[in-house]
Coordinates of C-alpha atoms in Angstrom, one line a residue:
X1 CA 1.9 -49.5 27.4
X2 CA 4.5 -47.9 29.9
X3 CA 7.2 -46.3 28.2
X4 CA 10.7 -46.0 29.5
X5 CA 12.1 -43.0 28.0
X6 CA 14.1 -39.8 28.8
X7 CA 12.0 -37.1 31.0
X8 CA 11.0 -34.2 29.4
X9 CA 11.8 -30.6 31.0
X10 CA 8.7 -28.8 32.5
X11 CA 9.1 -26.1 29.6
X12 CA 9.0 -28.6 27.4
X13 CA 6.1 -30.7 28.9
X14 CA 4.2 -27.1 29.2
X15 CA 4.5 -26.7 25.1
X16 CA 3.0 -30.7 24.5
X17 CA 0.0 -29.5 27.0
X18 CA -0.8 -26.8 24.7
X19 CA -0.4 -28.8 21.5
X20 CA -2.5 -31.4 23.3
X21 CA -5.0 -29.2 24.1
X22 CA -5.0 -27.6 20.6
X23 CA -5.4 -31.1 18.7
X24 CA -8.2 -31.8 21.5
X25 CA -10.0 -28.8 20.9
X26 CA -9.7 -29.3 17.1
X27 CA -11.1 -32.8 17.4
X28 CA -14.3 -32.1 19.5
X29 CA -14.8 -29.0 16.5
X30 CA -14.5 -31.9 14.4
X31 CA -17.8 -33.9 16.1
X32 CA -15.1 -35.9 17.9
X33 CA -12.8 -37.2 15.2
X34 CA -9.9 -36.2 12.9
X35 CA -7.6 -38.5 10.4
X36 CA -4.4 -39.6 11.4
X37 CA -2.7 -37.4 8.6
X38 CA -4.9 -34.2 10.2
X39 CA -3.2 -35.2 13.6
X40 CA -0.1 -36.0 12.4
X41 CA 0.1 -32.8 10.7
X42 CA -0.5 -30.9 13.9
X43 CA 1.9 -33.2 15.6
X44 CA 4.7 -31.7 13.2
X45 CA 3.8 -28.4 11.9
X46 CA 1.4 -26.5 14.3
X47 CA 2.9 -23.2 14.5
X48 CA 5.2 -22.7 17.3
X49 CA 4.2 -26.0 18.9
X50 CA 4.4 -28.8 16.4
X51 CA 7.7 -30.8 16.3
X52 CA 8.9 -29.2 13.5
X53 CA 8.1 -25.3 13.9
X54 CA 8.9 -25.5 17.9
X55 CA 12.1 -24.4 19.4
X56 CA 13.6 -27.9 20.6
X57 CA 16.5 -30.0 19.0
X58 CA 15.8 -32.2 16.2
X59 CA 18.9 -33.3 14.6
X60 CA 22.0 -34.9 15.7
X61 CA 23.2 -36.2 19.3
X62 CA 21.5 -34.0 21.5
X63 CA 18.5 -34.0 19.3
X64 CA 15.8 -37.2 18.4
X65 CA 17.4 -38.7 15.2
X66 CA 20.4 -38.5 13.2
X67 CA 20.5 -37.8 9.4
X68 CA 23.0 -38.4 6.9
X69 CA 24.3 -35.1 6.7
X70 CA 24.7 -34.6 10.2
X71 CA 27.3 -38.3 9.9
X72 CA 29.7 -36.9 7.4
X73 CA 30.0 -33.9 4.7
X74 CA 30.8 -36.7 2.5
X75 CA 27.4 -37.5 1.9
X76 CA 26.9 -33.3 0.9
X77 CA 30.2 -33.1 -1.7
X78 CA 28.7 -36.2 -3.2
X79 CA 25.6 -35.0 -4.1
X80 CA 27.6 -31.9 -5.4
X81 CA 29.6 -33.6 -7.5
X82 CA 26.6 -35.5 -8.6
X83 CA 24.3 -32.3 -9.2
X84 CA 26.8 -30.3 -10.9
X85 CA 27.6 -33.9 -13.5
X86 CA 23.8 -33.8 -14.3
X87 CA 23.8 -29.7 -14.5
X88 CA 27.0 -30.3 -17.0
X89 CA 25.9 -33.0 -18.9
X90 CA 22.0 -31.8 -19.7
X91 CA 21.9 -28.6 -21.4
X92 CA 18.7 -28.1 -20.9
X93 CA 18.7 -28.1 -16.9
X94 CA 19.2 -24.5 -15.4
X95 CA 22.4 -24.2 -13.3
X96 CA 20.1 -24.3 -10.0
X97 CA 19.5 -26.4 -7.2
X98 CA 16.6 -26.4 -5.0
X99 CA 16.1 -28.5 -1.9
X100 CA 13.0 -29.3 -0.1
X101 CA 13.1 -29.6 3.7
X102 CA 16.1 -28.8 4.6
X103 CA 16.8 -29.4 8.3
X104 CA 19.4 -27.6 9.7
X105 CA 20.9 -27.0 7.0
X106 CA 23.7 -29.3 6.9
X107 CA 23.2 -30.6 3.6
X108 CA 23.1 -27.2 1.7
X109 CA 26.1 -26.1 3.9
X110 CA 28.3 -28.9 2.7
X111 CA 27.2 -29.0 -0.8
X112 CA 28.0 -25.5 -1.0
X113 CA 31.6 -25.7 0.6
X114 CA 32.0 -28.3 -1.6
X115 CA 31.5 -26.5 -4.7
X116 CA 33.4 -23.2 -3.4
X117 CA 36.5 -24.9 -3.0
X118 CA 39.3 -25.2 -5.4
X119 CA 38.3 -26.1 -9.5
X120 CA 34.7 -27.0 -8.1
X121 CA 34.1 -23.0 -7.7
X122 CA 33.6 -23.0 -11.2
X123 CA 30.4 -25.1 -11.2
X124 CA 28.7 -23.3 -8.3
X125 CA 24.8 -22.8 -9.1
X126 CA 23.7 -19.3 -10.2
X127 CA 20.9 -20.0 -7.1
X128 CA 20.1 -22.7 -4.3
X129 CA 16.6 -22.2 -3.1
X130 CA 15.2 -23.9 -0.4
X131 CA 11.6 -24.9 0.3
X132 CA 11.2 -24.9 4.3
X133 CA 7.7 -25.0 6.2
X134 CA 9.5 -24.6 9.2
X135 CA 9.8 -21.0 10.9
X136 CA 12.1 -22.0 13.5
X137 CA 14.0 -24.2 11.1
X138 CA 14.3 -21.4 8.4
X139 CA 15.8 -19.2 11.1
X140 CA 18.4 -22.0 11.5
X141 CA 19.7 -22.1 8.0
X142 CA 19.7 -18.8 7.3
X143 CA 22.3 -18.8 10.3
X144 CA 24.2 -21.7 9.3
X145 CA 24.4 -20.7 5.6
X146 CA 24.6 -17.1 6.0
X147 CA 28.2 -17.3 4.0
X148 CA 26.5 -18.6 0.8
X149 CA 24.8 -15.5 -0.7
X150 CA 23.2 -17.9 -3.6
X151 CA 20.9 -19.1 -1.0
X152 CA 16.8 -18.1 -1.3
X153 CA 14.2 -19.6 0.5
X154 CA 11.0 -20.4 -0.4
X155 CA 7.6 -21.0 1.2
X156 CA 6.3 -23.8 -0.8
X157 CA 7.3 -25.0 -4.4
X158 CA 7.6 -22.5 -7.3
X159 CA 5.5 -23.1 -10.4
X160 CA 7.9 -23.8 -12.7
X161 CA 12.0 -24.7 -11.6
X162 CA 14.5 -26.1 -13.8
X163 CA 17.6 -27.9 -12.6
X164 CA 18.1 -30.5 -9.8
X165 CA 15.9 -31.5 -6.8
X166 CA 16.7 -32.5 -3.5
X167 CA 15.2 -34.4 -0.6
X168 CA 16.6 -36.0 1.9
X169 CA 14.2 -37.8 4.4
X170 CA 11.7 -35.1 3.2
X171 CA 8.8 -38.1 2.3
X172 CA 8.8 -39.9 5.5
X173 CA 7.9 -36.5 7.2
X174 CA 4.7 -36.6 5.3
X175 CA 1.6 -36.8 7.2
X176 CA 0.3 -40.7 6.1
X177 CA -3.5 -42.0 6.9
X178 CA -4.0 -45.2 8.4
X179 CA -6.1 -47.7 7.6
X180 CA -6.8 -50.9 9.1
X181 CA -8.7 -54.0 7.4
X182 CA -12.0 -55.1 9.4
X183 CA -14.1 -57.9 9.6
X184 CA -16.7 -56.0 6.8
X185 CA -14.2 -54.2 4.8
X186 CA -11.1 -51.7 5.3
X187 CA -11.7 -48.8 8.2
X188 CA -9.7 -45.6 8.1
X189 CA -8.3 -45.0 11.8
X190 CA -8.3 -41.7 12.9
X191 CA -7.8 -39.7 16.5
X192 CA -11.0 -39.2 19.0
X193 CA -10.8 -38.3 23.0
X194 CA -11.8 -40.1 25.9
X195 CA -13.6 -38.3 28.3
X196 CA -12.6 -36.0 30.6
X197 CA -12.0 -36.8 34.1
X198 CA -11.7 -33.8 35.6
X199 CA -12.4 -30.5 34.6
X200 CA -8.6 -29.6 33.8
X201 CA -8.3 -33.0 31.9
X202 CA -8.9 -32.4 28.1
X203 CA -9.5 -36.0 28.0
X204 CA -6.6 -38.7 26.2
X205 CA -6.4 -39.2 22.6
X206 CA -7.6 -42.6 21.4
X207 CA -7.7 -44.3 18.5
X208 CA -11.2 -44.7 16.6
X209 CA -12.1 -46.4 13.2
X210 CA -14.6 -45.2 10.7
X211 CA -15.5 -46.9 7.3
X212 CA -12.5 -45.7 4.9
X213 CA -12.9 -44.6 1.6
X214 CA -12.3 -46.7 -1.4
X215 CA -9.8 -44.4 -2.8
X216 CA -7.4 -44.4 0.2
X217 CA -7.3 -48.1 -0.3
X218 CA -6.3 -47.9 -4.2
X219 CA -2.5 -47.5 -3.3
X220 CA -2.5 -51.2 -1.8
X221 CA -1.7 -53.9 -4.2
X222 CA -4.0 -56.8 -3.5
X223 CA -5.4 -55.3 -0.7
X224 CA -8.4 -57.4 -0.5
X225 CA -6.0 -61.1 0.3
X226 CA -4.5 -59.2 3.7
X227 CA -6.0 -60.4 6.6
X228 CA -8.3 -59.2 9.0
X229 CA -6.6 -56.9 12.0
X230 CA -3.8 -55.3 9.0
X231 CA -3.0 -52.4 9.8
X232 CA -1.0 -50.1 7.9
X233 CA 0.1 -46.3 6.2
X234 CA -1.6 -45.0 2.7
X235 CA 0.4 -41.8 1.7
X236 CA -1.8 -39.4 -0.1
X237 CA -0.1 -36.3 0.6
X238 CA 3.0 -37.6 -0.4
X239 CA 1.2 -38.2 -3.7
X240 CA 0.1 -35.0 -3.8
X241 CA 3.2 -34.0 -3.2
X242 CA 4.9 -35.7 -6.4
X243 CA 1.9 -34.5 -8.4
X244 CA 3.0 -31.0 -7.7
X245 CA 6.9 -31.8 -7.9
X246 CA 5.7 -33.1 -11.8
X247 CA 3.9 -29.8 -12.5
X248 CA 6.6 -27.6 -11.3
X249 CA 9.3 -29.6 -13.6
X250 CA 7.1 -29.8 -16.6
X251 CA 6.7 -25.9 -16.5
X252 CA 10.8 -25.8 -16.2
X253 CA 11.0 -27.9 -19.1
X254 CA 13.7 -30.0 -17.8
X255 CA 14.7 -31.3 -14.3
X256 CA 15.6 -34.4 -11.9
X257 CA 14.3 -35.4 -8.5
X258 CA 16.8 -36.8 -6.2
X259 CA 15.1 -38.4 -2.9
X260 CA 17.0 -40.3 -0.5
X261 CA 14.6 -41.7 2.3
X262 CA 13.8 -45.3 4.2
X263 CA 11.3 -47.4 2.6
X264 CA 10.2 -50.3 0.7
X265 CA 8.5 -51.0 -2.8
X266 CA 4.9 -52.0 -2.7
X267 CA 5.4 -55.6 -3.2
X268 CA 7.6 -55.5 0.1
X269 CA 5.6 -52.4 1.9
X270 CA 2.3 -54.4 2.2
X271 CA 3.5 -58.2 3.1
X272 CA 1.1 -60.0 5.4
X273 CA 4.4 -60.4 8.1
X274 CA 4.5 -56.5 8.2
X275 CA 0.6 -56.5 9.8
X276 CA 1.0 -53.4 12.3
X277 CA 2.5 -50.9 9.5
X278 CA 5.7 -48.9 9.8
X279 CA 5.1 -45.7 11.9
X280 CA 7.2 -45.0 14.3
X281 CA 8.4 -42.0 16.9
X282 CA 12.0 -40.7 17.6
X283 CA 12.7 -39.2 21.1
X284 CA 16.2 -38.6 21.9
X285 CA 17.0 -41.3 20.1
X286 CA 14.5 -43.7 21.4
X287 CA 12.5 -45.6 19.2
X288 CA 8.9 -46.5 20.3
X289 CA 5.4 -46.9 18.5
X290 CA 2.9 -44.7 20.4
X291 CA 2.3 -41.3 18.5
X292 CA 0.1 -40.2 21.5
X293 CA 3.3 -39.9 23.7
X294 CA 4.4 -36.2 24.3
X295 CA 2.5 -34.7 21.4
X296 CA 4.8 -31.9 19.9
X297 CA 8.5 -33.1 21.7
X298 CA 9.2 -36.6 19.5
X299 CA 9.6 -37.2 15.7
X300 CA 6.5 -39.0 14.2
X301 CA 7.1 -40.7 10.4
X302 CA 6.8 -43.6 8.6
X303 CA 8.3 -45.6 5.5
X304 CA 8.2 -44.3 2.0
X305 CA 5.9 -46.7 -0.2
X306 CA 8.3 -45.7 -3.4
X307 CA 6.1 -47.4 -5.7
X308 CA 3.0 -45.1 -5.1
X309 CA 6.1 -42.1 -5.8
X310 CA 7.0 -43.6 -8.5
X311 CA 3.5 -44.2 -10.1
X312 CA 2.6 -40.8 -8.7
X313 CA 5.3 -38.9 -10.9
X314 CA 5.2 -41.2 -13.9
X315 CA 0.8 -40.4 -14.1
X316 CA 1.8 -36.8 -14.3
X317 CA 4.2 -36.8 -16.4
X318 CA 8.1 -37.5 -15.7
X319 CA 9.9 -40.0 -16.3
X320 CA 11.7 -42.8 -13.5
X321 CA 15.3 -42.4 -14.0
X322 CA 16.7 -44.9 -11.2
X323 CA 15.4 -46.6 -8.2
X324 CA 18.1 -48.3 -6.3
X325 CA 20.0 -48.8 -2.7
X326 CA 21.4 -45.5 -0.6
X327 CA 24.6 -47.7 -0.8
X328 CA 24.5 -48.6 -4.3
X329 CA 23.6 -44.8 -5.5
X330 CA 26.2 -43.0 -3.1
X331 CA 29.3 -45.1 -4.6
X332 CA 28.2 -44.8 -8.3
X333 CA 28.2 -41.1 -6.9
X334 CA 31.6 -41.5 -6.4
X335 CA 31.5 -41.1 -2.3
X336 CA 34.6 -44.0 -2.5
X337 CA 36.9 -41.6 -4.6
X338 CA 36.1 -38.5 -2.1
X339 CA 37.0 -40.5 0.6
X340 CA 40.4 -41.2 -0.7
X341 CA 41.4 -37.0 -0.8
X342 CA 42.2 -37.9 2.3
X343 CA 45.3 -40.4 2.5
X344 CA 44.6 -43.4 4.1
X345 CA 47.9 -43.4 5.3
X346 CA 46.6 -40.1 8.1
X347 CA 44.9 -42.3 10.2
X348 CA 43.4 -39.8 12.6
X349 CA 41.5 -37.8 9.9
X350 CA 41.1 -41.2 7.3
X351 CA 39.3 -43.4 9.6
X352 CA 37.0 -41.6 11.3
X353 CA 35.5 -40.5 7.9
X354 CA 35.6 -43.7 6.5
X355 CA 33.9 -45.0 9.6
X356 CA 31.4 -42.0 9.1
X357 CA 30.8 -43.5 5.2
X358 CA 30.6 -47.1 6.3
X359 CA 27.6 -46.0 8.2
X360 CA 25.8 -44.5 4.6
X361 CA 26.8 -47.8 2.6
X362 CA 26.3 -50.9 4.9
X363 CA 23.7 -53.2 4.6
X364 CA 24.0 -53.2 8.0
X365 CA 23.2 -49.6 8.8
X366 CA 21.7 -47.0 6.5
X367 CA 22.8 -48.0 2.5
X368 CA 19.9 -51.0 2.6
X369 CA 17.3 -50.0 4.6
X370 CA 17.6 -46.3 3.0
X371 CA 16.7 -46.0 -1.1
X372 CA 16.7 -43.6 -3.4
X373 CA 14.5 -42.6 -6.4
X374 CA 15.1 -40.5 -8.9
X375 CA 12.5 -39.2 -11.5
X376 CA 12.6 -36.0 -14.0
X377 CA 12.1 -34.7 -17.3
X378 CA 14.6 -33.7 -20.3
X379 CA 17.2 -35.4 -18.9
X380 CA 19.2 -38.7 -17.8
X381 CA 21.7 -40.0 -15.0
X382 CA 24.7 -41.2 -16.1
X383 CA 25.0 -44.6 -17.4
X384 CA 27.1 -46.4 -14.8
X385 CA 23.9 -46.0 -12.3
X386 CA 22.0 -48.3 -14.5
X387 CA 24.1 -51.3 -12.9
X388 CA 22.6 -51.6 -9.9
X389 CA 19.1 -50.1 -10.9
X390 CA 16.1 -51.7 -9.1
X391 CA 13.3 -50.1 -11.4
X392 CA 11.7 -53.5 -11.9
X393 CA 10.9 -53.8 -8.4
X394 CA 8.6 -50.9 -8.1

């Protein structure tokens, strides 16, 4: 497949080469094959070349992919209003706030304005710690947030944390496995190399099925009625993930998860009509399907199967507190009433922020498509969130 997309610089082509031959090298050490979450994971997170520890633009309109945060600090001073409401309301939550992934720091910047300005500076959290993998990214924050002296980061989750969670497309960014349902049974599709053609080729990565294990197929609800030729994403790391998110809370004897991300329960996830899975690359705001493209330079993720969260924190422990719509969640959050500080009667500052909140809340954009759950331990959300709760659907 010919793709028609923007042209990388020659730096930038020079840094996939390397990453190429990295992952290429790694694969013949590996008799010729590596998982998909293996590759993936190199993709994002090999140091100083992967797409998230290299030095090139991620976020916004000069990067590959825009996040709610970078739309409108609307979407930040809600979640502070929201935090600091569950941080009130649960005595048993430490005034703290830790988010995991935290981009450019966007998010923690406006949540942290927000709750240094006017009667909100009263409610600021004694810390805000954030968990970031990412070298290059850290280095990023720590600029953008260098006014907020609360802020710690963190190399990967502490044993025990009490208060509220964040993260906001942090799931999707999880390395997934694939697996693919053959004629005698399901195969897990990983990465192998054609061969060389020359002696400076390190040959192209190609897809290559092996018999999968049965326990990657356990997350698939009637897996054995999809046809043959399905093809689609298991999310074990994400699981792990969650396993370790429950551990942590249950040490800190109280807490809530908030995750915001795109994705579908399982009943919806693994329909027949969605046969060719949900991973997909972001490169300068191009869409496409081909993860082999410029390894290192574009985005690589795929949709959230919330159910296997869900089931994932509720084995170990914590409770589901809500499941619902990014639209549904961010106006019981009261995004509607923060709009309205500013008179709608100023049309030059009004509109464009409520244009910047239509884009969180329509169906048409991101308040469908996107979905939040919310798990914990020791505490509750407020009622009102209970009207548009989707639970049952997980």
């Amino acid at each position: 497949m010919q793709l028609q997309l923007p042209e990388a610089s020659i730096e930038a082509q020079r840094a996939s080469r390397l990453l190429h031959n990295l992952i290429a090298t790694e694969i013949r050490r590996q008799d010729g094959w590596i998982s998909f979450a293996r590759y993936m994971e190199l993709l994002l997170y090999a140091p100083d070349l992967g797409y998230y520890s290299g030095g090139a633009e991620k976020l916004g309109k000069d990067g590959d992919f825009t996040t709610a945060p970078e739309i409108t600090p609307l979407f930040g001073a809600t979640l502070a209003h929201l935090a600091t409401e569950l941080l009130d309301s649960t005595p048993a939550l430490q005034p703290q706030i830790l988010e995991f992934g935290a981009g450019s720091g966007q998010l923690a910047h406006d949540i942290l304005t927000e709750l240094t300005s006017g009667a909100q500076s009263a409610r600021m959290p004694q810390a805000y710690y954030i968990v970031e993998l990412s070298a290059e990214l850290r280095a990023r924050q720590q600029q953008k947030l260098r006014d907020f002296p609360q802020v710690q980061w963190l190399d990967r989750l502490p044993e025990a944390f009490s208060g509220v969670v964040l993260g906001n497309e942090v799931l999707d960014a999880m390395p997934v496995e694939l697996v693919v349902r053959g004629a005698d049974g399901w195969l897990q599709r990983g990465v192998g190399l054609t061969e060389a053609a020359t002696a400076d080729d390190d040959g192209q990565f190609v897809y290559m099925d092996r018999p999968a294990d049965p326990s990657l197929i356990a997350q698939i609800p009637d897996a054995e009625s999809l046809t043959v030729g399905h093809l689609t994403e298991v999310h074990p790391v994400a699981i792990g993930f969650m396993r370790s998110l429950a551990a942590m809370l249950k040490a800190g004897q109280g807490g809530v998860a908030i995750f915001l991300d795109y994705g579908f329960p399982a009943a919806e996830y693994y329909l027949q009509q969605r046969d060719q899975g949900t991973l997909m690359c972001h490169y300068r705001h191009h869409a496409h399907p081909d993860p082999f493209y410029l390894p290192g330079l574009q985005d690589v993720t795929a949709h959230v199967d919330f159910t296997a969260m869900a089931v994932a924190a509720l084995d170990n422990g914590l409770d589901l507190l809500g499941y619902t719509s990014q639209a549904a969640f961010l106006l019981e959050a009261g995004i509607g009433q923060l709009l309205l500080r500013t008179p709608p009667e100023n049309a030059l500052q009004y509109l464009p922020q409520a244009n910047a909140m239509q884009k969180l809340v329509s169906p048409a954009e991101m308040g469908e498509l996107f979905k939040v759950l919310v798990v914990g331990i020791g505490a509750e959300l407020p009622e009102r969130f209970s009207r548009h709760d989707r639970s049952h659907r997980l």
